[in-house]
Amino acid sequence: MATWQDEPGAREWRQAVDTADRVHGPGVPPGELSGYRQGCAAIDEVVRLLADPTVPGALTAARSAIRRALRVMPQSGPDQLCYEQRWRGRHRWDGPLQVCDRPTCGRCLPLKAAAEEAHPT
C-alpha cells in the first residue's frame, strides 16, 4: 500500500522543509511553551501521588495525571502525522507559517508560539 511519501515529489519536499527548519530554527524554546509547563506540573503530581501508593486512589489519580501530561507535553520532534498533514495541505497555506494542527507536535508548537509572540492577537 502506497503512502504519502510515495507520491511524486514528496521525498524532495520533505528534504526541502527539513533543511528550511534547520535554517529557520525551532521558534520558541520548548521549555517556554505552556504545554511543557503544564506537562511538568502533571508529572510533579504523578511523583507526589506515587510517593505513597497505599493512599486510596493514588495510583488511579497518577495514571490520570500521566495521561494529562501526555496530552499537553510537546514531543521532542515532529508528530508522526506532521509531515503528512503538511504535505496534503501544502497548496492551501495562506502564509509562510506551514504548521500542522497536532496538539503536541514538537516542530509546530514552538513555531506557532513564536508567531503569536511576534504578532499577538
mmCIF file of C-alpha atoms in Angstrom:
data_model
loop_
_atom_site.group_PDB
_atom_site.id
_atom_site.type_symbol
_atom_site.label_atom_id
_atom_site.label_comp_id
_atom_site.label_asym_id
_atom_site.label_seq_id
_atom_site.Cartn_x
_atom_site.Cartn_y
_atom_site.Cartn_z
ATOM 1 C CA MET A 1 0.000 0.000 0.000
ATOM 2 C CA ALA A 2 1.368 3.389 -1.004
ATOM 3 C CA THR A 3 1.799 6.213 1.490
ATOM 4 C CA TRP A 4 2.069 9.953 1.031
ATOM 5 C CA GLN A 5 5.866 9.524 0.844
ATOM 6 C CA ASP A 6 5.440 7.516 -2.357
ATOM 7 C CA GLU A 7 3.678 10.375 -4.133
ATOM 8 C CA PRO A 8 5.695 12.262 -6.777
ATOM 9 C CA GLY A 9 7.823 14.993 -5.232
ATOM 10 C CA ALA A 10 7.142 14.016 -1.607
ATOM 11 C CA ARG A 11 10.684 12.968 -0.721
ATOM 12 C CA GLU A 12 12.178 16.096 -2.270
ATOM 13 C CA TRP A 13 9.589 18.249 -0.460
ATOM 14 C CA ARG A 14 10.440 16.624 2.882
ATOM 15 C CA GLN A 15 14.169 17.212 2.369
ATOM 16 C CA ALA A 16 13.466 20.852 1.491
ATOM 17 C CA VAL A 17 11.259 21.501 4.537
ATOM 18 C CA ASP A 18 13.732 19.746 6.850
ATOM 19 C CA THR A 19 16.514 21.973 5.514
ATOM 20 C CA ALA A 20 14.328 25.060 5.928
ATOM 21 C CA ASP A 21 13.531 24.035 9.517
ATOM 22 C CA ARG A 22 17.237 23.683 10.328
ATOM 23 C CA VAL A 23 17.967 27.119 8.857
ATOM 24 C CA HIS A 24 14.953 28.792 10.478
ATOM 25 C CA GLY A 25 15.451 27.353 13.946
ATOM 26 C CA PRO A 26 12.967 25.947 16.410
ATOM 27 C CA GLY A 27 10.983 29.093 17.233
ATOM 28 C CA VAL A 28 10.274 29.364 20.952
ATOM 29 C CA PRO A 29 12.417 27.128 23.193
ATOM 30 C CA PRO A 30 10.324 24.104 24.228
ATOM 31 C CA GLY A 31 10.806 24.898 27.926
ATOM 32 C CA GLU A 32 8.886 28.158 27.460
ATOM 33 C CA LEU A 33 5.793 26.518 25.952
ATOM 34 C CA SER A 34 2.710 26.462 28.166
ATOM 35 C CA GLY A 35 2.151 22.785 27.311
ATOM 36 C CA TYR A 36 5.622 21.986 28.619
ATOM 37 C CA ARG A 37 4.936 23.771 31.901
ATOM 38 C CA GLN A 38 1.520 22.108 32.242
ATOM 39 C CA GLY A 39 3.069 18.711 31.491
ATOM 40 C CA CYS A 40 5.782 19.250 34.094
ATOM 41 C CA ALA A 41 3.142 20.184 36.678
ATOM 42 C CA ALA A 42 1.234 16.987 35.871
ATOM 43 C CA ILE A 43 4.432 14.941 36.171
ATOM 44 C CA ASP A 44 5.170 16.578 39.544
ATOM 45 C CA GLU A 45 1.681 15.495 40.624
ATOM 46 C CA VAL A 46 2.452 11.942 39.467
ATOM 47 C CA VAL A 47 5.618 11.864 41.564
ATOM 48 C CA ARG A 48 3.691 13.154 44.586
ATOM 49 C CA LEU A 49 0.933 10.568 44.102
ATOM 50 C CA LEU A 50 3.352 7.680 43.625
ATOM 51 C CA ALA A 51 5.341 8.604 46.718
ATOM 52 C CA ASP A 52 2.757 6.724 48.779
ATOM 53 C CA PRO A 53 0.889 4.192 46.642
ATOM 54 C CA THR A 54 -1.039 2.948 49.691
ATOM 55 C CA VAL A 55 -3.224 6.074 49.686
ATOM 56 C CA PRO A 56 -6.631 5.102 48.303
ATOM 57 C CA GLY A 57 -6.994 6.198 44.680
ATOM 58 C CA ALA A 58 -3.396 7.394 44.355
ATOM 59 C CA LEU A 59 -2.464 5.012 41.543
ATOM 60 C CA THR A 60 -5.601 5.832 39.559
ATOM 61 C CA ALA A 61 -5.013 9.553 40.032
ATOM 62 C CA ALA A 62 -1.371 9.112 38.970
ATOM 63 C CA ARG A 63 -2.450 7.331 35.789
ATOM 64 C CA SER A 64 -4.848 10.191 35.017
ATOM 65 C CA ALA A 65 -2.084 12.738 35.591
ATOM 66 C CA ILE A 66 0.231 10.818 33.242
ATOM 67 C CA ARG A 67 -2.429 10.892 30.518
ATOM 68 C CA ARG A 68 -2.952 14.620 31.126
ATOM 69 C CA ALA A 69 0.793 15.232 30.759
ATOM 70 C CA LEU A 70 0.933 13.256 27.506
ATOM 71 C CA ARG A 71 -1.945 15.307 26.062
ATOM 72 C CA VAL A 72 -0.142 18.633 26.559
ATOM 73 C CA MET A 73 3.610 17.917 26.703
ATOM 74 C CA PRO A 74 5.317 18.754 23.383
ATOM 75 C CA GLN A 75 7.182 15.969 21.652
ATOM 76 C CA SER A 76 10.919 16.252 21.063
ATOM 77 C CA GLY A 77 10.381 16.304 17.281
ATOM 78 C CA PRO A 78 7.643 16.432 14.676
ATOM 79 C CA ASP A 79 4.479 14.482 15.371
ATOM 80 C CA GLN A 80 4.110 11.218 13.475
ATOM 81 C CA LEU A 81 1.449 12.793 11.236
ATOM 82 C CA CYS A 82 3.019 16.269 10.933
ATOM 83 C CA TYR A 83 4.740 15.692 7.608
ATOM 84 C CA GLU A 84 1.734 14.002 6.048
ATOM 85 C CA GLN A 85 -0.646 16.742 7.159
ATOM 86 C CA ARG A 86 1.639 19.486 5.846
ATOM 87 C CA TRP A 87 2.221 17.579 2.566
ATOM 88 C CA ARG A 88 -1.507 17.188 2.000
ATOM 89 C CA GLY A 89 -2.227 20.840 2.834
ATOM 90 C CA ARG A 90 0.772 22.448 1.156
ATOM 91 C CA HIS A 91 -1.340 24.060 -1.610
ATOM 92 C CA ARG A 92 -3.793 25.627 0.845
ATOM 93 C CA TRP A 93 -1.367 27.545 3.074
ATOM 94 C CA ASP A 94 -2.268 31.210 3.239
ATOM 95 C CA GLY A 95 1.010 32.374 4.715
ATOM 96 C CA PRO A 96 4.647 31.495 5.358
ATOM 97 C CA LEU A 97 3.907 29.505 8.533
ATOM 98 C CA GLN A 98 3.358 25.902 7.463
ATOM 99 C CA VAL A 99 2.343 24.065 10.618
ATOM 100 C CA CYS A 100 0.197 21.064 11.420
ATOM 101 C CA ASP A 101 -2.647 21.057 13.907
ATOM 102 C CA ARG A 102 -1.342 18.163 16.010
ATOM 103 C CA PRO A 103 -1.681 19.246 19.684
ATOM 104 C CA THR A 104 1.793 18.080 20.801
ATOM 105 C CA CYS A 105 3.902 18.432 17.648
ATOM 106 C CA GLY A 106 7.432 19.327 18.720
ATOM 107 C CA ARG A 107 8.090 21.045 15.399
ATOM 108 C CA CYS A 108 4.954 23.132 15.012
ATOM 109 C CA LEU A 109 4.110 24.185 18.596
ATOM 110 C CA PRO A 110 7.300 26.274 19.022
ATOM 111 C CA LEU A 111 6.745 27.882 15.601
ATOM 112 C CA LYS A 112 3.132 28.773 16.441
ATOM 113 C CA ALA A 113 4.222 30.226 19.791
ATOM 114 C CA ALA A 114 6.924 32.330 18.113
ATOM 115 C CA ALA A 115 4.394 33.625 15.562
ATOM 116 C CA GLU A 116 1.965 34.515 18.359
ATOM 117 C CA GLU A 117 4.725 36.405 20.199
ATOM 118 C CA ALA A 118 5.625 38.307 17.036
ATOM 119 C CA HIS A 119 2.000 39.087 16.166
ATOM 120 C CA PRO A 120 -0.181 38.997 19.290
ATOM 121 C CA THR A 121 -3.905 38.848 18.621
#
